[in-house]
């Protein structure tokens, strides 16, 4: 696949040299651009759109943007201006596409061939969904899911159910969901879902619905294609269906970010990032010989909470030779990354440590 030399208009503000542009709707952060900081700068953050981006015009009057809240005791529409008076929190969270790591599946899983860069760790600021729901009398009886609808205008003549970005997550996510209007302390760019986004920390990217227009507490999951058959984990060759696991909570994962490919002999700092997914990351080990021997790495920088990633570092004296550098993280429940990927049709949820390593030539 050819890398377009330019960014699409709606993402022209991003840093082209830090991104691999797969298409006008998909861009990932280069492995060597992730760096050792605790947060991903917005201009380096990956982009993935299932539908074309609506463009900045939808955000000319941010405070007037309305979201309908249904499936609560007192349903109503609220503007961002009103939401801003109800409460405010900031959460650091990893945003990661379900298909991050798809490029490592040897069967050629269809979809964007993401390597490691369809992920970043960012700050979201907004009102906890719980606060909003409490102000509207609480969740109505018998509701099991939170269903969020994206604000894209849909083309005429196509059944909306087949293209609309509308996702349901279990109602238990109410304890962590926030309605965000800021990204990394700036007004949330439309590129990343502004003026308002449903953020579900610890859940895969697709559940973080951009330009959110409707939020409904519902008894059942939505019947949109993106929910019913899309983003479902199944064996190779099997079609997506509602009885298969949905891409909801993320799993524990890590990868090295530096040095890559080639480096002179001597003392080096080996860097990477690690996160627990839906729970905190507890530790990370690094191996220089493809998993034969492991050493404990050290976390770098402040701990921004259970949904954030943590940069890690291991000091190593490297003699000339070939190395296979891999990392393996463990979450606070004791789950460690498996050695191998779980083969699946669409290449989702890859957290196997082996494929995510790098081959390093020390000269
Ligand atoms: N939302 C909306 N509205 N639309 C679209 O398209 N996509 C998804 C999410 N959300 C969408 C939404 C996906 S799928 C993802 S990843 C994410 O988003 C991304 O983000 P950014 O900001 O980065 O672009 Mo996969 O799981």
mmCIF file of C-alpha atoms and ligand atoms in Angstrom:
data_model
loop_
_atom_site.group_PDB
_atom_site.id
_atom_site.type_symbol
_atom_site.label_atom_id
_atom_site.label_comp_id
_atom_site.label_asym_id
_atom_site.label_seq_id
_atom_site.Cartn_x
_atom_site.Cartn_y
_atom_site.Cartn_z
ATOM 1 C CA UNK A 1 0.000 0.000 0.000
ATOM 2 C CA UNK A 2 1.296 3.451 -0.874
ATOM 3 C CA UNK A 3 1.620 6.106 1.782
ATOM 4 C CA UNK A 4 -0.076 9.311 0.623
ATOM 5 C CA UNK A 5 2.389 12.181 0.905
ATOM 6 C CA UNK A 6 -0.179 14.508 2.438
ATOM 7 C CA UNK A 7 -2.737 14.628 5.208
ATOM 8 C CA UNK A 8 -6.432 15.020 4.388
ATOM 9 C CA UNK A 9 -7.837 18.548 4.994
ATOM 10 C CA UNK A 10 -9.638 17.673 8.223
ATOM 11 C CA UNK A 11 -6.345 16.391 9.688
ATOM 12 C CA UNK A 12 -3.991 18.903 8.051
ATOM 13 C CA UNK A 13 -3.067 20.256 11.513
ATOM 14 C CA UNK A 14 -1.425 16.976 12.448
ATOM 15 C CA UNK A 15 2.288 16.183 12.277
ATOM 16 C CA UNK A 16 2.775 14.323 8.995
ATOM 17 C CA UNK A 17 6.348 13.249 9.798
ATOM 18 C CA UNK A 18 5.122 11.412 12.926
ATOM 19 C CA UNK A 19 2.348 9.528 11.135
ATOM 20 C CA UNK A 20 1.916 6.717 8.642
ATOM 21 C CA UNK A 21 -1.016 7.776 6.454
ATOM 22 C CA UNK A 22 -2.811 4.576 5.419
ATOM 23 C CA UNK A 23 -5.760 6.389 3.822
ATOM 24 C CA UNK A 24 -7.769 9.602 4.194
ATOM 25 C CA UNK A 25 -9.621 7.924 7.079
ATOM 26 C CA UNK A 26 -6.755 6.095 8.776
ATOM 27 C CA UNK A 27 -3.409 7.327 10.119
ATOM 28 C CA UNK A 28 -1.171 5.753 12.754
ATOM 29 C CA UNK A 29 1.648 7.074 14.942
ATOM 30 C CA UNK A 30 5.081 5.862 13.861
ATOM 31 C CA UNK A 31 6.708 3.563 16.426
ATOM 32 C CA UNK A 32 9.706 5.897 16.641
ATOM 33 C CA UNK A 33 7.450 8.936 17.221
ATOM 34 C CA UNK A 34 5.807 7.602 20.397
ATOM 35 C CA UNK A 35 8.675 8.878 22.560
ATOM 36 C CA UNK A 36 9.119 8.473 26.304
ATOM 37 C CA UNK A 37 6.505 10.961 27.549
ATOM 38 C CA UNK A 38 3.436 9.913 29.519
ATOM 39 C CA UNK A 39 0.997 11.500 27.050
ATOM 40 C CA UNK A 40 0.642 11.450 23.288
ATOM 41 C CA UNK A 41 0.554 14.975 21.831
ATOM 42 C CA UNK A 42 -2.685 15.482 19.877
ATOM 43 C CA UNK A 43 -0.875 16.131 16.597
ATOM 44 C CA UNK A 44 0.745 12.666 16.821
ATOM 45 C CA UNK A 45 -2.419 10.785 17.846
ATOM 46 C CA UNK A 46 -3.745 8.191 15.381
ATOM 47 C CA UNK A 47 -6.979 8.772 13.461
ATOM 48 C CA UNK A 48 -9.547 6.221 12.412
ATOM 49 C CA UNK A 49 -12.877 7.094 10.822
ATOM 50 C CA UNK A 50 -15.485 4.565 9.732
ATOM 51 C CA UNK A 51 -17.311 7.401 7.934
ATOM 52 C CA UNK A 52 -15.784 10.572 6.478
ATOM 53 C CA UNK A 53 -15.003 13.227 9.108
ATOM 54 C CA UNK A 54 -17.733 15.889 9.268
ATOM 55 C CA UNK A 55 -15.144 18.691 9.291
ATOM 56 C CA UNK A 56 -14.603 21.715 11.565
ATOM 57 C CA UNK A 57 -17.860 23.413 10.477
ATOM 58 C CA UNK A 58 -19.847 21.355 13.008
ATOM 59 C CA UNK A 59 -17.877 23.053 15.794
ATOM 60 C CA UNK A 60 -18.447 26.728 14.969
ATOM 61 C CA UNK A 61 -20.614 27.089 18.067
ATOM 62 C CA UNK A 62 -19.333 24.403 20.430
ATOM 63 C CA UNK A 63 -21.355 25.384 23.478
ATOM 64 C CA UNK A 64 -24.600 25.152 21.469
ATOM 65 C CA UNK A 65 -23.992 21.511 20.468
ATOM 66 C CA UNK A 66 -26.797 19.365 21.871
ATOM 67 C CA UNK A 67 -26.884 15.765 22.973
ATOM 68 C CA UNK A 68 -30.123 13.882 23.653
ATOM 69 C CA UNK A 69 -30.114 11.679 26.715
ATOM 70 C CA UNK A 70 -32.731 8.921 26.683
ATOM 71 C CA UNK A 71 -33.519 5.860 28.755
ATOM 72 C CA UNK A 72 -33.246 7.884 31.962
ATOM 73 C CA UNK A 73 -36.109 8.862 34.308
ATOM 74 C CA UNK A 74 -36.271 12.418 32.889
ATOM 75 C CA UNK A 75 -34.969 12.304 29.312
ATOM 76 C CA UNK A 76 -33.903 15.582 27.749
ATOM 77 C CA UNK A 77 -31.531 17.359 25.391
ATOM 78 C CA UNK A 78 -28.554 19.153 26.922
ATOM 79 C CA UNK A 79 -26.158 21.644 25.388
ATOM 80 C CA UNK A 80 -22.430 21.545 26.046
ATOM 81 C CA UNK A 81 -22.888 24.879 27.856
ATOM 82 C CA UNK A 82 -25.249 23.103 30.277
ATOM 83 C CA UNK A 83 -23.002 20.052 30.615
ATOM 84 C CA UNK A 84 -20.134 22.351 31.596
ATOM 85 C CA UNK A 85 -22.137 23.554 34.617
ATOM 86 C CA UNK A 86 -22.875 20.034 35.888
ATOM 87 C CA UNK A 87 -19.388 18.800 36.695
ATOM 88 C CA UNK A 88 -15.921 18.309 35.320
ATOM 89 C CA UNK A 89 -13.229 15.635 35.559
ATOM 90 C CA UNK A 90 -10.039 14.826 33.688
ATOM 91 C CA UNK A 91 -9.032 11.248 32.937
ATOM 92 C CA UNK A 92 -5.878 9.948 31.267
ATOM 93 C CA UNK A 93 -6.741 6.990 29.054
ATOM 94 C CA UNK A 94 -5.339 4.899 26.254
ATOM 95 C CA UNK A 95 -7.305 5.236 23.030
ATOM 96 C CA UNK A 96 -6.623 2.163 20.913
ATOM 97 C CA UNK A 97 -8.266 0.782 17.785
ATOM 98 C CA UNK A 98 -9.586 -2.789 18.035
ATOM 99 C CA UNK A 99 -7.420 -3.657 15.042
ATOM 100 C CA UNK A 100 -4.131 -2.268 16.375
ATOM 101 C CA UNK A 101 -1.537 -4.943 15.528
ATOM 102 C CA UNK A 102 -3.567 -6.314 12.609
ATOM 103 C CA UNK A 103 -0.518 -6.154 10.317
ATOM 104 C CA UNK A 104 1.037 -9.041 12.298
ATOM 105 C CA UNK A 105 -1.673 -11.556 11.376
ATOM 106 C CA UNK A 106 -0.241 -13.840 8.684
ATOM 107 C CA UNK A 107 -3.642 -14.741 7.191
ATOM 108 C CA UNK A 108 -4.005 -11.185 5.921
ATOM 109 C CA UNK A 109 -6.872 -9.927 8.083
ATOM 110 C CA UNK A 110 -8.836 -7.371 6.074
ATOM 111 C CA UNK A 111 -8.882 -3.761 7.240
ATOM 112 C CA UNK A 112 -6.223 -1.146 7.897
ATOM 113 C CA UNK A 113 -2.823 -2.777 8.362
ATOM 114 C CA UNK A 114 -2.038 -1.153 11.703
ATOM 115 C CA UNK A 115 1.304 -1.967 13.303
ATOM 116 C CA UNK A 116 1.608 -0.609 16.885
ATOM 117 C CA UNK A 117 0.550 2.993 16.295
ATOM 118 C CA UNK A 118 -3.254 2.877 16.324
ATOM 119 C CA UNK A 119 -3.014 3.817 19.993
ATOM 120 C CA UNK A 120 -2.114 6.772 22.179
ATOM 121 C CA UNK A 121 -2.517 7.945 25.753
ATOM 122 C CA UNK A 122 -4.351 11.253 26.127
ATOM 123 C CA UNK A 123 -6.159 13.463 28.621
ATOM 124 C CA UNK A 124 -9.919 13.744 28.265
ATOM 125 C CA UNK A 125 -11.788 16.476 30.114
ATOM 126 C CA UNK A 126 -15.556 16.537 30.473
ATOM 127 C CA UNK A 127 -18.432 15.624 32.736
ATOM 128 C CA UNK A 128 -18.808 12.098 34.146
ATOM 129 C CA UNK A 129 -21.817 10.469 32.476
ATOM 130 C CA UNK A 130 -22.910 9.336 35.958
ATOM 131 C CA UNK A 131 -23.279 12.982 37.049
ATOM 132 C CA UNK A 132 -25.469 13.775 34.036
ATOM 133 C CA UNK A 133 -27.616 10.695 34.544
ATOM 134 C CA UNK A 134 -28.114 11.444 38.246
ATOM 135 C CA UNK A 135 -29.309 14.956 37.326
ATOM 136 C CA UNK A 136 -31.879 13.361 35.007
ATOM 137 C CA UNK A 137 -33.333 11.119 37.715
ATOM 138 C CA UNK A 138 -31.131 8.066 37.152
ATOM 139 C CA UNK A 139 -31.201 5.216 34.641
ATOM 140 C CA UNK A 140 -34.719 4.004 33.748
ATOM 141 C CA UNK A 141 -35.616 0.484 34.877
ATOM 142 C CA UNK A 142 -34.518 -2.510 32.834
ATOM 143 C CA UNK A 143 -31.686 -0.870 30.912
ATOM 144 C CA UNK A 144 -28.587 -2.986 30.272
ATOM 145 C CA UNK A 145 -26.558 -0.966 27.778
ATOM 146 C CA UNK A 146 -25.330 2.547 27.049
ATOM 147 C CA UNK A 147 -25.884 3.217 23.356
ATOM 148 C CA UNK A 148 -24.125 6.206 21.761
ATOM 149 C CA UNK A 149 -24.732 7.593 18.294
ATOM 150 C CA UNK A 150 -22.200 9.489 16.182
ATOM 151 C CA UNK A 151 -23.171 12.808 14.620
ATOM 152 C CA UNK A 152 -22.171 12.161 11.013
ATOM 153 C CA UNK A 153 -24.679 13.120 8.292
ATOM 154 C CA UNK A 154 -25.522 9.896 6.507
ATOM 155 C CA UNK A 155 -25.712 9.643 2.719
ATOM 156 C CA UNK A 156 -29.217 9.169 1.246
ATOM 157 C CA UNK A 157 -30.329 5.868 -0.189
ATOM 158 C CA UNK A 158 -28.348 3.591 2.134
ATOM 159 C CA UNK A 159 -29.980 1.801 5.063
ATOM 160 C CA UNK A 160 -28.668 3.839 8.036
ATOM 161 C CA UNK A 161 -28.267 0.678 10.127
ATOM 162 C CA UNK A 162 -25.556 -0.536 7.787
ATOM 163 C CA UNK A 163 -23.325 2.540 8.155
ATOM 164 C CA UNK A 164 -24.237 4.535 11.260
ATOM 165 C CA UNK A 165 -21.595 4.624 13.975
ATOM 166 C CA UNK A 166 -23.730 3.630 16.947
ATOM 167 C CA UNK A 167 -22.228 1.461 19.685
ATOM 168 C CA UNK A 168 -23.543 -0.153 22.842
ATOM 169 C CA UNK A 169 -21.449 -0.926 25.917
ATOM 170 C CA UNK A 170 -22.603 -2.662 29.118
ATOM 171 C CA UNK A 171 -24.296 -0.288 31.574
ATOM 172 C CA UNK A 172 -21.524 -1.089 34.093
ATOM 173 C CA UNK A 173 -19.343 1.297 32.051
ATOM 174 C CA UNK A 174 -21.424 4.137 33.522
ATOM 175 C CA UNK A 175 -18.945 4.245 36.402
ATOM 176 C CA UNK A 176 -16.114 5.317 34.093
ATOM 177 C CA UNK A 177 -17.707 6.973 31.041
ATOM 178 C CA UNK A 178 -17.243 10.691 30.521
ATOM 179 C CA UNK A 179 -18.659 13.140 27.999
ATOM 180 C CA UNK A 180 -15.513 14.932 26.870
ATOM 181 C CA UNK A 181 -15.115 18.348 25.267
ATOM 182 C CA UNK A 182 -11.346 18.710 25.723
ATOM 183 C CA UNK A 183 -8.395 16.670 24.489
ATOM 184 C CA UNK A 184 -4.997 17.303 26.094
ATOM 185 C CA UNK A 185 -6.266 20.619 27.538
ATOM 186 C CA UNK A 186 -7.503 22.021 24.202
ATOM 187 C CA UNK A 187 -11.042 22.133 22.829
ATOM 188 C CA UNK A 188 -11.597 18.641 21.371
ATOM 189 C CA UNK A 189 -10.727 18.808 17.649
ATOM 190 C CA UNK A 190 -13.467 17.530 15.328
ATOM 191 C CA UNK A 191 -10.802 15.143 13.962
ATOM 192 C CA UNK A 192 -11.005 13.356 17.329
ATOM 193 C CA UNK A 193 -14.721 13.702 17.945
ATOM 194 C CA UNK A 194 -15.352 17.303 18.921
ATOM 195 C CA UNK A 195 -17.371 19.158 19.985
ATOM 196 C CA UNK A 196 -18.406 16.249 22.269
ATOM 197 C CA UNK A 197 -17.260 12.654 22.563
ATOM 198 C CA UNK A 198 -18.378 9.612 24.527
ATOM 199 C CA UNK A 199 -15.225 8.356 26.228
ATOM 200 C CA UNK A 200 -15.241 4.905 27.820
ATOM 201 C CA UNK A 201 -11.790 4.485 29.410
ATOM 202 C CA UNK A 202 -10.422 0.959 29.092
ATOM 203 C CA UNK A 203 -12.671 0.099 26.129
ATOM 204 C CA UNK A 204 -11.478 -0.219 22.522
ATOM 205 C CA UNK A 205 -11.539 2.890 20.312
ATOM 206 C CA UNK A 206 -14.753 2.048 18.479
ATOM 207 C CA UNK A 207 -16.778 2.459 21.686
ATOM 208 C CA UNK A 208 -15.579 6.046 22.069
ATOM 209 C CA UNK A 209 -18.185 7.595 19.801
ATOM 210 C CA UNK A 210 -17.198 10.915 18.215
ATOM 211 C CA UNK A 211 -19.419 13.979 17.725
ATOM 212 C CA UNK A 212 -21.946 12.239 19.939
ATOM 213 C CA UNK A 213 -25.561 13.320 19.327
ATOM 214 C CA UNK A 214 -27.616 10.715 21.183
ATOM 215 C CA UNK A 215 -26.977 8.664 24.277
ATOM 216 C CA UNK A 216 -29.620 6.121 25.227
ATOM 217 C CA UNK A 217 -29.813 3.628 28.047
ATOM 218 C CA UNK A 218 -31.321 0.625 26.313
ATOM 219 C CA UNK A 219 -32.488 -2.889 27.253
ATOM 220 C CA UNK A 220 -30.658 -4.399 24.282
ATOM 221 C CA UNK A 221 -27.620 -3.652 22.150
ATOM 222 C CA UNK A 222 -28.229 -1.494 19.084
ATOM 223 C CA UNK A 223 -29.105 -3.318 15.846
ATOM 224 C CA UNK A 224 -26.580 -1.356 13.765
ATOM 225 C CA UNK A 225 -24.151 -3.417 11.690
ATOM 226 C CA UNK A 226 -21.126 -1.960 13.538
ATOM 227 C CA UNK A 227 -22.514 -3.584 16.711
ATOM 228 C CA UNK A 228 -24.259 -6.740 15.528
ATOM 229 C CA UNK A 229 -21.645 -8.203 13.186
ATOM 230 C CA UNK A 230 -18.821 -5.643 13.204
ATOM 231 C CA UNK A 231 -16.094 -5.662 15.875
ATOM 232 C CA UNK A 232 -16.799 -9.288 16.820
ATOM 233 C CA UNK A 233 -14.029 -11.735 17.711
ATOM 234 C CA UNK A 234 -14.345 -14.959 15.695
ATOM 235 C CA UNK A 235 -12.266 -17.676 14.042
ATOM 236 C CA UNK A 236 -10.731 -17.153 10.623
ATOM 237 C CA UNK A 237 -13.312 -17.643 7.880
ATOM 238 C CA UNK A 238 -16.305 -17.093 10.180
ATOM 239 C CA UNK A 239 -18.771 -14.214 9.606
ATOM 240 C CA UNK A 240 -19.439 -11.694 12.371
ATOM 241 C CA UNK A 241 -22.463 -12.420 14.574
ATOM 242 C CA UNK A 242 -24.019 -11.174 17.788
ATOM 243 C CA UNK A 243 -23.189 -14.314 19.801
ATOM 244 C CA UNK A 244 -19.424 -13.649 19.459
ATOM 245 C CA UNK A 245 -17.463 -11.461 21.922
ATOM 246 C CA UNK A 246 -17.769 -7.733 21.161
ATOM 247 C CA UNK A 247 -14.642 -5.534 21.182
ATOM 248 C CA UNK A 248 -15.302 -3.903 24.536
ATOM 249 C CA UNK A 249 -12.675 -4.037 27.314
ATOM 250 C CA UNK A 250 -9.027 -3.884 26.258
ATOM 251 C CA UNK A 251 -6.376 -6.369 27.345
ATOM 252 C CA UNK A 252 -2.862 -5.889 28.755
ATOM 253 C CA UNK A 253 -0.285 -4.865 26.160
ATOM 254 C CA UNK A 254 3.159 -3.301 25.630
ATOM 255 C CA UNK A 255 5.754 -2.676 22.946
ATOM 256 C CA UNK A 256 9.247 -1.244 22.692
ATOM 257 C CA UNK A 257 9.681 2.117 20.989
ATOM 258 C CA UNK A 258 13.455 2.681 20.973
ATOM 259 C CA UNK A 259 16.085 1.820 19.856
ATOM 260 C CA UNK A 260 14.798 0.384 16.594
ATOM 261 C CA UNK A 261 16.610 -1.430 13.762
ATOM 262 C CA UNK A 262 20.259 -0.440 14.243
ATOM 263 C CA UNK A 263 22.378 1.103 16.986
ATOM 264 C CA UNK A 264 26.103 1.326 17.896
ATOM 265 C CA UNK A 265 27.462 -0.872 20.706
ATOM 266 C CA UNK A 266 27.501 0.490 24.237
ATOM 267 C CA UNK A 267 25.105 1.413 26.983
ATOM 268 C CA UNK A 268 21.515 2.030 25.881
ATOM 269 C CA UNK A 269 18.181 2.884 27.374
ATOM 270 C CA UNK A 270 15.479 0.631 25.953
ATOM 271 C CA UNK A 271 12.131 2.405 25.957
ATOM 272 C CA UNK A 272 8.566 1.302 25.481
ATOM 273 C CA UNK A 273 4.976 1.753 26.613
ATOM 274 C CA UNK A 274 2.756 -0.599 28.636
ATOM 275 C CA UNK A 275 -0.881 -0.525 29.703
ATOM 276 C CA UNK A 276 -3.299 -2.836 31.435
ATOM 277 C CA UNK A 277 -6.309 -2.078 29.229
ATOM 278 C CA UNK A 278 -9.352 -2.135 31.445
ATOM 279 C CA UNK A 279 -7.245 -2.186 34.650
ATOM 280 C CA UNK A 280 -3.891 -0.778 35.744
ATOM 281 C CA UNK A 281 -0.609 -2.152 34.446
ATOM 282 C CA UNK A 282 1.472 -3.595 37.310
ATOM 283 C CA UNK A 283 4.845 -4.455 35.769
ATOM 284 C CA UNK A 284 6.721 -4.998 32.545
ATOM 285 C CA UNK A 285 9.691 -7.155 31.629
ATOM 286 C CA UNK A 286 12.031 -6.870 28.658
ATOM 287 C CA UNK A 287 13.942 -9.635 26.898
ATOM 288 C CA UNK A 288 16.857 -9.020 24.555
ATOM 289 C CA UNK A 289 16.904 -12.572 23.229
ATOM 290 C CA UNK A 290 13.361 -13.032 21.976
ATOM 291 C CA UNK A 291 11.900 -14.246 25.256
ATOM 292 C CA UNK A 292 14.692 -16.511 26.555
ATOM 293 C CA UNK A 293 15.693 -14.299 29.488
ATOM 294 C CA UNK A 294 13.575 -11.534 31.001
ATOM 295 C CA UNK A 295 14.568 -8.477 33.032
ATOM 296 C CA UNK A 296 12.286 -6.198 35.009
ATOM 297 C CA UNK A 297 11.948 -2.757 33.384
ATOM 298 C CA UNK A 298 11.258 0.415 35.359
ATOM 299 C CA UNK A 299 8.279 2.703 34.830
ATOM 300 C CA UNK A 300 9.087 6.252 33.864
ATOM 301 C CA UNK A 301 7.228 9.406 34.858
ATOM 302 C CA UNK A 302 4.070 9.884 36.894
ATOM 303 C CA UNK A 303 1.293 7.284 37.170
ATOM 304 C CA UNK A 304 -1.753 8.895 35.541
ATOM 305 C CA UNK A 305 -4.190 6.259 36.735
ATOM 306 C CA UNK A 306 -5.454 2.799 35.784
ATOM 307 C CA UNK A 307 -6.479 3.642 32.207
ATOM 308 C CA UNK A 308 -3.259 5.408 31.203
ATOM 309 C CA UNK A 309 -0.208 3.791 29.712
ATOM 310 C CA UNK A 310 3.160 3.927 31.397
ATOM 311 C CA UNK A 311 6.397 4.513 29.537
ATOM 312 C CA UNK A 312 9.069 2.052 30.676
ATOM 313 C CA UNK A 313 12.839 1.877 30.426
ATOM 314 C CA UNK A 314 15.543 -0.736 30.843
ATOM 315 C CA UNK A 315 19.257 0.112 30.813
ATOM 316 C CA UNK A 316 21.310 -2.387 28.816
ATOM 317 C CA UNK A 317 24.924 -2.765 27.743
ATOM 318 C CA UNK A 318 24.786 -3.995 24.184
ATOM 319 C CA UNK A 319 27.729 -5.768 22.523
ATOM 320 C CA UNK A 320 27.779 -6.107 18.734
ATOM 321 C CA UNK A 321 25.300 -8.691 17.472
ATOM 322 C CA UNK A 322 21.678 -9.317 16.578
ATOM 323 C CA UNK A 323 19.007 -8.918 19.219
ATOM 324 C CA UNK A 324 15.293 -9.604 19.329
ATOM 325 C CA UNK A 325 13.893 -7.086 21.821
ATOM 326 C CA UNK A 326 10.460 -7.944 23.228
ATOM 327 C CA UNK A 327 8.412 -6.709 26.183
ATOM 328 C CA UNK A 328 5.768 -8.428 28.295
ATOM 329 C CA UNK A 329 3.422 -6.524 30.608
ATOM 330 C CA UNK A 330 1.312 -7.814 33.501
ATOM 331 C CA UNK A 331 -1.852 -6.102 34.752
ATOM 332 C CA UNK A 332 -2.989 -5.586 38.355
ATOM 333 C CA UNK A 333 -5.077 -8.786 38.210
ATOM 334 C CA UNK A 334 -1.979 -10.798 37.307
ATOM 335 C CA UNK A 335 -2.811 -11.262 33.610
ATOM 336 C CA UNK A 336 0.328 -11.223 31.452
ATOM 337 C CA UNK A 337 0.533 -10.781 27.714
ATOM 338 C CA UNK A 338 0.501 -14.160 25.977
ATOM 339 C CA UNK A 339 3.409 -15.138 23.733
ATOM 340 C CA UNK A 340 1.239 -15.560 20.656
ATOM 341 C CA UNK A 341 -1.667 -13.789 19.026
ATOM 342 C CA UNK A 342 -5.130 -15.329 19.111
ATOM 343 C CA UNK A 343 -5.855 -15.959 15.440
ATOM 344 C CA UNK A 344 -9.110 -14.297 14.424
ATOM 345 C CA UNK A 345 -10.793 -13.238 11.202
ATOM 346 C CA UNK A 346 -10.440 -9.457 11.476
ATOM 347 C CA UNK A 347 -7.166 -9.297 13.389
ATOM 348 C CA UNK A 348 -8.609 -7.789 16.565
ATOM 349 C CA UNK A 349 -7.251 -7.505 20.084
ATOM 350 C CA UNK A 350 -3.651 -8.583 19.370
ATOM 351 C CA UNK A 351 -1.568 -8.470 22.545
ATOM 352 C CA UNK A 352 0.871 -11.338 21.913
ATOM 353 C CA UNK A 353 4.380 -10.196 22.915
ATOM 354 C CA UNK A 354 6.302 -12.087 20.243
ATOM 355 C CA UNK A 355 4.955 -10.254 17.176
ATOM 356 C CA UNK A 356 5.328 -6.838 18.836
ATOM 357 C CA UNK A 357 9.093 -7.118 19.326
ATOM 358 C CA UNK A 358 11.811 -5.524 17.194
ATOM 359 C CA UNK A 359 14.963 -6.904 15.630
ATOM 360 C CA UNK A 360 17.966 -4.807 16.532
ATOM 361 C CA UNK A 361 21.408 -4.900 14.935
ATOM 362 C CA UNK A 362 24.157 -3.629 17.246
ATOM 363 C CA UNK A 363 27.344 -2.690 15.396
HETATM 364 N N1 LIG B 1 -17.062 7.718 16.180
HETATM 365 C C1 LIG B 1 -17.715 8.158 15.076
HETATM 366 N N2 LIG B 1 -18.770 8.986 15.222
HETATM 367 N N3 LIG B 1 -17.333 7.798 13.814
HETATM 368 C C2 LIG B 1 -16.294 6.912 13.625
HETATM 369 O O1 LIG B 1 -15.998 6.624 12.481
HETATM 370 N N4 LIG B 1 -14.599 5.461 14.655
HETATM 371 C C3 LIG B 1 -14.304 4.709 15.853
HETATM 372 C C4 LIG B 1 -14.230 5.615 17.086
HETATM 373 N N5 LIG B 1 -15.371 6.470 17.183
HETATM 374 C C5 LIG B 1 -15.619 6.384 14.764
HETATM 375 C C6 LIG B 1 -16.045 6.872 16.050
HETATM 376 C C7 LIG B 1 -13.049 3.896 15.803
HETATM 377 S S1 LIG B 1 -13.149 2.337 15.110
HETATM 378 C C8 LIG B 1 -11.903 4.283 16.454
HETATM 379 S S2 LIG B 1 -10.577 3.229 16.604
HETATM 380 C C9 LIG B 1 -11.841 5.590 17.168
HETATM 381 O O2 LIG B 1 -13.029 6.363 16.984
HETATM 382 C C10 LIG B 1 -10.646 6.387 16.636
HETATM 383 O O3 LIG B 1 -10.576 7.619 17.290
HETATM 384 P P1 LIG B 1 -9.555 8.751 16.789
HETATM 385 O O4 LIG B 1 -9.856 9.947 17.631
HETATM 386 O O5 LIG B 1 -8.156 8.247 17.034
HETATM 387 O O6 LIG B 1 -9.780 8.974 15.325
HETATM 388 MO MO1 LIG B 1 -11.275 1.204 15.864
HETATM 389 O O7 LIG B 1 -11.760 0.173 17.279
#
